Coordinates of C-alpha atoms in Angstrom, one line a residue:
X1 CA 103.1 0.3 200.0
X2 CA 100.4 2.4 198.0
X3 CA 97.2 3.9 199.8
X4 CA 94.1 4.5 198.2
X5 CA 94.7 8.6 198.1
X6 CA 97.7 7.9 196.2
X7 CA 96.6 5.6 193.5
X8 CA 93.2 7.9 193.3
X9 CA 95.7 10.8 192.7
X10 CA 97.4 8.3 190.2
X11 CA 94.6 7.8 188.4
X12 CA 93.9 11.9 188.2
X13 CA 97.0 11.8 186.1
X14 CA 95.8 10.2 183.7
X15 CA 92.7 11.2 183.2
X16 CA 93.3 10.7 179.1
X17 CA 89.5 9.6 178.5
X18 CA 86.9 11.4 178.0
X19 CA 84.2 12.0 180.4
X20 CA 86.3 10.9 183.2
X21 CA 88.2 14.5 184.6
X22 CA 85.7 14.8 186.9
X23 CA 85.1 11.9 188.7
X24 CA 88.6 10.8 188.8
X25 CA 88.7 14.8 190.8
X26 CA 85.6 13.9 193.1
X27 CA 87.7 10.1 193.8
X28 CA 90.4 12.4 194.6
X29 CA 89.0 14.3 197.4
X30 CA 86.9 11.5 198.5
X31 CA 89.8 9.7 198.8
X32 CA 91.0 12.5 201.2
X33 CA 92.6 14.7 199.2
X34 CA 91.0 18.0 199.8
X35 CA 93.8 20.1 198.7
X36 CA 92.8 22.2 195.6
X37 CA 96.0 23.3 194.8
X38 CA 97.1 19.6 194.5
X39 CA 94.6 18.5 192.7
X40 CA 94.4 21.3 190.2
X41 CA 98.6 20.5 189.4
X42 CA 97.6 16.7 189.8
X43 CA 94.7 17.0 186.6
X44 CA 96.1 19.7 185.3
X45 CA 93.4 22.2 185.4
X46 CA 92.4 25.3 187.5
X47 CA 91.6 25.5 190.6
X48 CA 88.7 27.3 189.4
X49 CA 87.5 23.9 187.5
X50 CA 87.8 21.2 190.2
X51 CA 85.3 23.6 192.0
X52 CA 83.0 22.7 188.6
X53 CA 84.2 19.1 188.4
X54 CA 83.7 18.5 193.0
X55 CA 80.1 19.9 192.2
X56 CA 79.4 18.6 189.7
X57 CA 79.0 15.1 190.9
X58 CA 77.0 16.3 194.0
X59 CA 80.9 17.5 196.0
X60 CA 80.2 20.7 198.1
X61 CA 84.2 22.0 199.0
X62 CA 83.4 24.5 200.9
X63 CA 82.0 21.7 203.1
X64 CA 85.6 19.6 203.6
X65 CA 86.2 16.0 205.7
X66 CA 87.7 16.3 209.0
X67 CA 91.0 18.0 208.9
X68 CA 88.8 21.0 207.2
X69 CA 91.2 23.7 207.3
X70 CA 88.7 26.7 206.5
X71 CA 88.8 29.4 209.2
X72 CA 85.3 30.2 209.9
X73 CA 83.8 30.9 212.5
X74 CA 85.8 33.8 214.0
X75 CA 85.1 34.5 217.1
X76 CA 86.1 37.7 219.2
X77 CA 89.1 36.3 221.2
X78 CA 89.4 36.7 224.7
X79 CA 92.5 34.8 225.9
X80 CA 93.0 35.6 230.0
X81 CA 91.0 39.6 229.0
X82 CA 93.3 39.7 225.8
X83 CA 91.7 40.4 222.9
X84 CA 94.0 41.1 219.8
X85 CA 93.5 44.5 218.8
X86 CA 96.1 46.9 218.8
X87 CA 94.8 50.1 220.9
X88 CA 93.0 48.0 223.9
X89 CA 96.9 46.1 224.1
X90 CA 98.4 49.0 227.3
X91 CA 94.9 48.7 229.5
X92 CA 94.2 45.2 228.8
X93 CA 97.9 44.5 229.8
X94 CA 97.2 46.4 233.2
X95 CA 94.3 45.0 233.7
X96 CA 95.4 41.7 233.3
X97 CA 98.3 42.6 236.2
X98 CA 96.4 43.9 238.2
X99 CA 93.9 40.7 238.6
X100 CA 97.0 38.3 238.9
X101 CA 98.1 41.1 241.7
X102 CA 94.9 41.1 243.8
X103 CA 94.2 37.9 243.6
X104 CA 98.4 36.6 244.7
X105 CA 98.3 39.5 247.5
X106 CA 102.2 38.1 249.0
X107 CA 103.2 37.1 245.7
X108 CA 107.2 38.2 245.4
X109 CA 108.3 40.9 243.5
X110 CA 110.5 38.2 241.0
X111 CA 107.1 35.8 241.3
X112 CA 105.6 39.2 239.8
X113 CA 108.2 39.8 237.1
X114 CA 107.9 36.6 235.8
X115 CA 104.0 36.8 236.3
X116 CA 104.6 40.3 233.4
X117 CA 106.3 38.4 230.9
X118 CA 103.9 36.0 231.1
X119 CA 101.1 38.2 231.0
X120 CA 103.8 39.6 227.8
X121 CA 103.7 36.6 225.7
X122 CA 99.9 36.0 225.9
X123 CA 99.4 39.5 225.0
X124 CA 101.7 39.7 221.8
X125 CA 101.0 36.1 220.7
X126 CA 96.8 36.3 221.1
X127 CA 97.6 39.7 219.3
X128 CA 99.8 38.0 216.3
X129 CA 97.4 35.7 216.1
X130 CA 94.7 37.6 215.4
X131 CA 96.0 39.4 212.6
X132 CA 97.2 36.2 211.1
X133 CA 94.1 34.6 211.4
X134 CA 91.9 37.8 209.9
X135 CA 94.3 37.8 207.1
X136 CA 93.8 34.0 206.1
X137 CA 90.2 34.5 206.7
X138 CA 89.9 36.7 204.1
X139 CA 91.5 35.1 201.9
X140 CA 89.5 32.7 202.0
X141 CA 86.4 34.1 201.6
X142 CA 87.8 36.2 198.9
X143 CA 88.7 32.5 196.9
X144 CA 85.5 31.3 197.2
X145 CA 84.1 34.3 195.8
X146 CA 86.7 34.3 193.3
X147 CA 85.8 31.0 191.9
X148 CA 81.6 31.0 192.7
X149 CA 82.4 33.7 190.0
X150 CA 85.0 32.1 187.7
X151 CA 82.1 29.2 187.5
X152 CA 79.3 31.5 187.1
X153 CA 81.4 32.5 183.9
X154 CA 80.4 29.4 182.8
X155 CA 77.0 28.9 184.0
X156 CA 76.2 32.6 182.1
X157 CA 77.3 31.0 179.1
X158 CA 75.9 28.3 179.1
X159 CA 72.0 29.5 179.9
X160 CA 72.9 31.2 176.4
X161 CA 72.2 28.5 174.7
X162 CA 68.6 28.5 175.9
X163 CA 67.9 31.7 176.8
X164 CA 64.5 33.4 175.5
X165 CA 65.8 36.3 176.1
X166 CA 69.6 36.2 174.3
X167 CA 70.9 40.1 174.6
X168 CA 69.7 40.1 178.2
X169 CA 71.3 36.6 179.0
X170 CA 74.4 38.1 176.8
X171 CA 74.8 41.1 179.1
X172 CA 74.5 39.2 182.2
X173 CA 77.7 36.3 180.7
X174 CA 79.3 39.7 179.7
X175 CA 78.9 41.2 183.7
X176 CA 79.4 38.2 185.2
X177 CA 83.1 38.0 183.4
X178 CA 83.7 41.7 184.6
X179 CA 83.0 40.8 188.0
X180 CA 84.8 37.4 187.8
X181 CA 87.8 39.9 186.7
X182 CA 87.7 42.0 190.2
X183 CA 87.8 38.8 192.8
X184 CA 90.4 37.5 191.0
X185 CA 92.6 40.6 191.1
X186 CA 90.7 41.0 195.4
X187 CA 91.7 36.7 195.9
X188 CA 95.3 38.2 195.8
X189 CA 95.5 41.3 197.0
X190 CA 93.9 39.3 200.3
X191 CA 96.9 36.3 199.9
X192 CA 99.6 38.8 198.7
X193 CA 98.7 40.7 202.1
X194 CA 98.5 36.7 204.3
X195 CA 101.8 35.2 202.9
X196 CA 103.1 39.3 204.7
X197 CA 102.5 37.6 207.4
X198 CA 104.3 35.0 208.5
X199 CA 102.9 32.7 211.8
X200 CA 105.7 31.4 213.8
X201 CA 106.3 30.8 218.3
X202 CA 109.6 32.3 219.2
X203 CA 109.6 30.9 222.3
X204 CA 108.6 28.7 225.1
X205 CA 106.0 31.1 226.5
X206 CA 104.9 31.8 222.9
X207 CA 103.8 28.5 222.8
X208 CA 101.5 28.2 225.9
X209 CA 100.3 30.8 224.7
X210 CA 98.9 29.6 221.5
X211 CA 98.0 26.2 222.9
X212 CA 95.8 28.3 225.6
X213 CA 94.3 29.8 222.3
X214 CA 93.3 26.4 220.9
X215 CA 92.5 25.7 223.6
X216 CA 89.6 28.2 223.6
X217 CA 88.3 26.9 220.8
X218 CA 89.7 29.2 218.3
X219 CA 91.1 26.9 215.4
X220 CA 95.1 26.5 214.9
X221 CA 96.6 28.4 211.5
X222 CA 99.4 25.4 210.4
X223 CA 97.1 23.7 207.8
X224 CA 95.4 26.7 206.2
X225 CA 98.7 28.9 206.5
X226 CA 100.2 25.5 204.4
X227 CA 97.5 25.8 202.2
X228 CA 97.8 29.3 201.5
X229 CA 98.7 29.3 197.1
X230 CA 103.2 30.3 197.1
X231 CA 102.8 32.4 193.8
X232 CA 99.3 35.0 194.0
X233 CA 100.6 36.7 191.0
X234 CA 101.6 34.8 189.1
X235 CA 98.2 32.8 189.4
X236 CA 95.8 35.1 189.1
X237 CA 97.4 36.2 185.4
X238 CA 97.5 32.7 184.8
X239 CA 93.2 33.0 185.8
X240 CA 92.9 36.1 183.6
X241 CA 94.6 34.7 180.6
X242 CA 92.2 32.3 180.9
X243 CA 89.4 33.7 181.2
X244 CA 90.6 36.4 179.0
X245 CA 91.2 34.1 176.3
X246 CA 87.9 31.9 176.1
X247 CA 86.2 35.5 176.7
X248 CA 87.1 36.2 173.3
X249 CA 86.4 33.1 171.7
X250 CA 83.1 33.6 173.0
X251 CA 82.5 37.2 171.7
X252 CA 83.7 35.9 168.8
X253 CA 81.0 32.7 168.7
X254 CA 78.2 35.1 170.5
X255 CA 78.6 38.2 167.3
X256 CA 78.1 34.8 164.6
X257 CA 75.4 34.6 166.6
X258 CA 74.1 38.2 166.4
X259 CA 74.3 39.0 162.9
X260 CA 71.2 36.7 162.9
X261 CA 69.4 37.0 166.3
X262 CA 66.4 38.9 166.3
X263 CA 64.8 39.5 169.6
X264 CA 61.0 39.3 169.8
X265 CA 59.1 41.9 169.0
X266 CA 62.0 43.9 167.6

């Protein structure tokens, strides 16, 4: 049986009627499809265009409905004294084991060994979690900045049609293109780094430590990892191609204006 979300995505794949695409993107988002990559694939457009369509319909894609996969508010880790900082691992382990020993003065050697193994799991899982979480956060920040600057290119270009100081406005557009190129490459580097750090729990001990991390209020990582672009190099190349093709066309159009344009006072 077809769901509202399925119907919305089916309609989005057939948006041939002019002016309908942004409405259909917004409808799919409101129906629960907040994966920007899925929206872009369904509509046969780029991710930045999805963001632009959503904003044109009054939707802020940075504030997703329940189920958001954004890694935000990166509070410091402190799981039984483990912070996930590599330089502190040994000292934090010794301190944790000493605290346990002080609290269990009659514990047997076997019990101490079991607790030591458990603490190794907490230490290792917390360290790996901190590493992956930080990489995901950097990717998401870079992705948002990439999309913001690509959208800024469109805004700067549109502003040229009504700009009083045309040359200054055109220079602002050219700078926006350059900033977008840099942002694309920065995002690609962050995305590739995040893809090189898989997240896994290899034992029940690791699973228990991961549950402890989540119970302390830190976000789960699985969905954020699933939302990663798996081909950042190809995506970056396509974004560069789209940006450069549009820029070259616009430079050609701007040259025609420049040939007859005279700045006030010149």
